[in-house]
Coordinates of C-alpha atoms in Angstrom, one line a residue:
Chain G
G1 CA 44.1 86.0 51.0
A2 CA 40.6 87.5 51.4
G3 CA 41.8 90.7 52.9
V4 CA 44.8 92.6 54.0
S5 CA 46.3 90.8 57.0
Q6 CA 48.6 92.4 59.6
S7 CA 50.5 90.9 62.5
P8 CA 50.8 91.1 65.3
R9 CA 47.5 92.8 66.2
Y10 CA 49.1 94.2 69.4
K11 CA 52.7 94.8 70.3
V12 CA 53.9 96.0 73.6
T13 CA 57.7 96.5 74.0
K14 CA 60.2 98.5 76.0
R15 CA 61.7 101.6 74.8
G16 CA 64.9 101.0 72.9
Q17 CA 63.8 97.7 71.4
D18 CA 63.4 97.0 67.7
V19 CA 60.0 96.0 66.4
A20 CA 59.0 94.5 63.0
L21 CA 55.4 94.8 61.8
R22 CA 54.2 92.6 59.1
C23 CA 51.6 93.2 56.3
D24 CA 50.3 90.6 53.9
P25 CA 48.3 92.4 51.1
I26 CA 45.4 91.1 49.1
S27 CA 46.7 88.5 46.6
G28 CA 47.6 90.2 43.3
H29 CA 47.6 93.7 44.6
V30 CA 50.6 95.6 43.3
S31 CA 50.7 98.6 45.5
L32 CA 51.2 98.5 49.3
Y33 CA 51.1 101.4 51.7
W34 CA 52.0 101.9 55.3
Y35 CA 50.2 104.5 57.5
R36 CA 50.3 105.5 61.1
Q37 CA 47.0 106.6 62.7
A38 CA 46.6 108.4 65.9
L39 CA 43.3 108.1 67.8
G40 CA 40.6 110.3 66.2
Q41 CA 42.8 111.3 63.3
G42 CA 43.1 110.3 59.7
P43 CA 45.9 107.9 58.5
E44 CA 49.3 109.6 58.1
F45 CA 51.2 108.4 55.1
L46 CA 54.6 106.7 55.8
T47 CA 55.7 104.9 52.6
Y48 CA 54.5 102.9 49.7
F49 CA 55.6 100.2 47.2
N50 CA 54.8 99.2 43.7
Y51 CA 55.8 95.5 43.5
E52 CA 59.0 95.3 45.4
A53 CA 60.2 98.9 44.6
Q54 CA 59.8 101.5 47.3
Q55 CA 58.3 104.5 45.5
D56 CA 58.0 107.1 48.2
K57 CA 59.3 107.1 51.7
S58 CA 58.9 110.7 52.4
G59 CA 56.5 110.1 55.3
L60 CA 58.9 108.0 57.4
P61 CA 59.5 110.2 60.5
N62 CA 63.3 109.5 60.7
D63 CA 65.9 107.0 59.9
R64 CA 64.8 104.6 62.7
F65 CA 61.9 103.7 60.4
S66 CA 62.4 101.4 57.4
A67 CA 60.3 99.2 55.2
E68 CA 60.8 96.5 52.7
R69 CA 58.8 94.3 50.4
P70 CA 61.5 92.0 48.9
E71 CA 59.3 89.7 46.8
G72 CA 56.6 92.2 45.9
S73 CA 54.1 90.7 48.3
I74 CA 54.6 90.7 52.1
S75 CA 56.0 93.8 53.6
T76 CA 57.7 94.5 56.9
L77 CA 57.9 97.9 58.6
T78 CA 60.8 98.0 61.1
I79 CA 61.3 100.5 63.8
Q80 CA 64.7 100.5 65.5
R81 CA 65.4 101.8 69.0
T82 CA 61.8 102.5 69.7
E83 CA 60.7 105.6 71.6
Q84 CA 57.5 106.3 73.4
R85 CA 56.4 108.7 70.7
D86 CA 56.3 105.8 68.3
S87 CA 53.2 104.4 70.1
A88 CA 50.4 104.4 67.6
M89 CA 48.2 102.2 65.3
Y90 CA 50.2 101.2 62.2
R91 CA 48.0 100.3 59.3
C92 CA 48.8 98.7 56.0
A93 CA 46.7 99.0 52.8
S94 CA 47.0 97.6 49.3
S95 CA 45.5 98.5 46.0
L96 CA 45.3 96.6 42.7
A97 CA 46.9 98.8 40.1
P98 CA 50.5 100.1 39.9
Q99 CA 50.0 103.3 38.1
G100 CA 50.4 106.0 40.8
G101 CA 48.2 104.0 43.1
G102 CA 46.5 107.1 44.5
N103 CA 43.6 106.8 42.1
Q104 CA 42.7 103.3 43.1
P105 CA 40.7 102.1 46.1
Q106 CA 42.9 101.2 49.0
H107 CA 42.0 98.2 51.2
F108 CA 43.1 98.4 54.8
G109 CA 44.2 95.9 57.3
D110 CA 43.1 95.8 60.9
G111 CA 46.4 97.4 62.0
T112 CA 49.0 96.7 64.6
R113 CA 48.6 98.6 67.9
L114 CA 52.1 99.4 69.0
S115 CA 52.7 100.5 72.6
I116 CA 56.2 101.5 73.8
L117 CA 56.7 101.4 77.5
Chain I
G1 CA 51.6 121.1 48.9
E2 CA 48.1 119.7 48.8
N3 CA 45.7 121.0 51.4
V4 CA 42.5 119.2 52.3
E5 CA 39.8 120.5 54.6
Q6 CA 36.7 118.7 55.8
H7 CA 33.6 120.3 57.2
P8 CA 32.0 119.9 59.6
S9 CA 34.3 118.2 62.1
T10 CA 31.3 116.8 63.9
L11 CA 27.8 116.3 62.6
S12 CA 24.8 115.1 64.6
V13 CA 21.6 114.3 62.8
Q14 CA 18.3 112.7 63.7
E15 CA 17.9 109.1 62.5
G16 CA 16.1 109.3 59.1
D17 CA 17.4 112.7 58.2
S18 CA 20.1 113.5 55.7
A19 CA 23.8 114.2 56.3
V20 CA 26.2 116.2 54.1
I21 CA 30.0 116.3 54.5
K22 CA 32.1 118.6 52.4
C23 CA 35.7 118.2 51.4
T24 CA 37.8 121.0 49.9
Y25 CA 41.1 120.4 48.2
S26 CA 43.7 122.6 46.7
D27 CA 45.4 120.5 43.9
S28 CA 43.6 121.3 40.7
A29 CA 45.1 118.3 39.0
S30 CA 43.3 115.8 41.3
N31 CA 41.1 113.4 39.4
Y32 CA 40.0 110.9 41.9
F33 CA 37.9 111.6 45.0
P34 CA 37.2 108.8 47.5
W35 CA 35.3 108.8 50.8
Y36 CA 36.2 106.3 53.5
K37 CA 34.2 105.3 56.5
Q38 CA 35.8 104.2 59.8
E39 CA 33.7 102.8 62.5
L40 CA 35.0 102.9 66.1
G41 CA 37.9 100.5 66.5
K42 CA 37.8 99.3 62.9
R43 CA 39.7 99.8 59.7
P44 CA 38.9 102.6 57.2
Q45 CA 36.8 101.3 54.3
L46 CA 36.1 102.9 51.0
I47 CA 32.3 103.6 50.7
I48 CA 32.2 105.6 47.5
D49 CA 34.5 107.3 45.0
I50 CA 34.2 109.4 42.0
R51 CA 36.4 110.4 39.1
S52 CA 36.7 113.8 37.6
N53 CA 34.8 113.0 34.4
V54 CA 31.5 112.7 36.3
G55 CA 29.7 115.2 38.6
E56 CA 27.7 112.8 40.7
K57 CA 27.6 109.1 41.7
K58 CA 25.0 107.3 43.8
D59 CA 25.0 104.0 45.5
Q60 CA 21.7 103.4 47.4
R61 CA 21.6 105.8 50.3
I62 CA 25.0 107.4 49.7
A63 CA 26.1 109.8 46.9
V64 CA 29.1 111.9 46.1
T65 CA 29.0 115.1 44.1
L66 CA 32.0 116.9 42.6
N67 CA 32.5 120.5 41.8
K68 CA 35.9 120.7 40.1
T69 CA 35.7 124.4 39.5
A70 CA 35.2 125.2 43.1
K71 CA 37.5 122.3 44.1
H72 CA 35.2 120.5 46.5
F73 CA 33.4 117.2 46.7
S74 CA 30.7 116.2 49.1
L75 CA 29.3 113.1 50.7
H76 CA 25.5 112.8 51.0
I77 CA 23.8 110.2 53.1
T78 CA 20.1 110.0 53.0
E79 CA 17.7 108.3 55.4
T80 CA 20.4 107.9 58.0
Q81 CA 20.5 104.9 60.2
P82 CA 22.4 104.1 63.5
E83 CA 25.0 102.1 61.6
D84 CA 26.0 105.2 59.7
S85 CA 27.6 106.5 62.9
A86 CA 31.3 106.6 62.2
V87 CA 34.1 108.9 61.2
Y88 CA 34.2 109.8 57.5
F89 CA 37.4 110.8 55.7
C90 CA 37.9 112.3 52.3
A91 CA 41.3 111.4 50.7
P92 CA 41.9 113.0 47.3
P93 CA 45.4 112.2 45.9
M94 CA 48.2 114.5 45.6
D95 CA 48.9 114.7 41.9
S96 CA 52.7 114.6 42.0
N97 CA 52.9 111.1 43.3
Y98 CA 49.2 110.0 43.8
Q99 CA 49.7 109.8 47.5
L100 CA 46.4 110.2 49.2
I101 CA 46.0 113.3 51.3
W102 CA 43.6 112.5 54.2
G103 CA 41.1 115.0 55.6
A104 CA 40.9 115.4 59.4
G105 CA 37.7 113.4 59.4
T106 CA 34.0 114.1 60.3
K107 CA 32.4 112.4 63.2
L108 CA 28.8 111.6 62.2
I109 CA 26.5 110.9 65.1
I110 CA 23.0 109.5 64.4
K111 CA 20.5 110.3 67.1
P112 CA 17.8 107.8 67.7

């Protein structure tokens, strides 16, 4: 696609429910990143993939959070048993090259605004 | 671990004047230095980046300068315009896994 696409744009759910957030990266981009961004702050790293392999998940807050990218393209971030503190903007980014990924420009999606009631 | 500091946290300048934002990092092995701009309610977007083999890079009204010895790099915006109002983030990578380490952001306000 032309840019990184995330869905849904907004998600409101009750505490305790599971949610799945989707990211469709730029076509051909090897690296895919998930971030969480609080209002007025910089993106907080959660995890990243090169192709289908999860390279680093050190930023995932706890074991309720998981991510996958089974075919090396679309990725899903899943939060189980949601809590109010999970409310945030979740952003996905992709970059072209696989080597490290941190030295390539990252292209961000518009994010999913998650609200837990 | 990697430590990144941005200064100032808020910068207010008169339209037409210049703005400078500084980013200090701790990982001496960093070799890529990007600046992202985030307008209110929008996604972060890369506006300029520099690699460690050069000291300065310019793109029209924006420039980035790098001082590897002192471990800082700066964003320079000249002839500021209202559309430059945004939050600017530096995000040098952590060398161990190239994960970007984001600064806290600088809110730039352009006064008419």
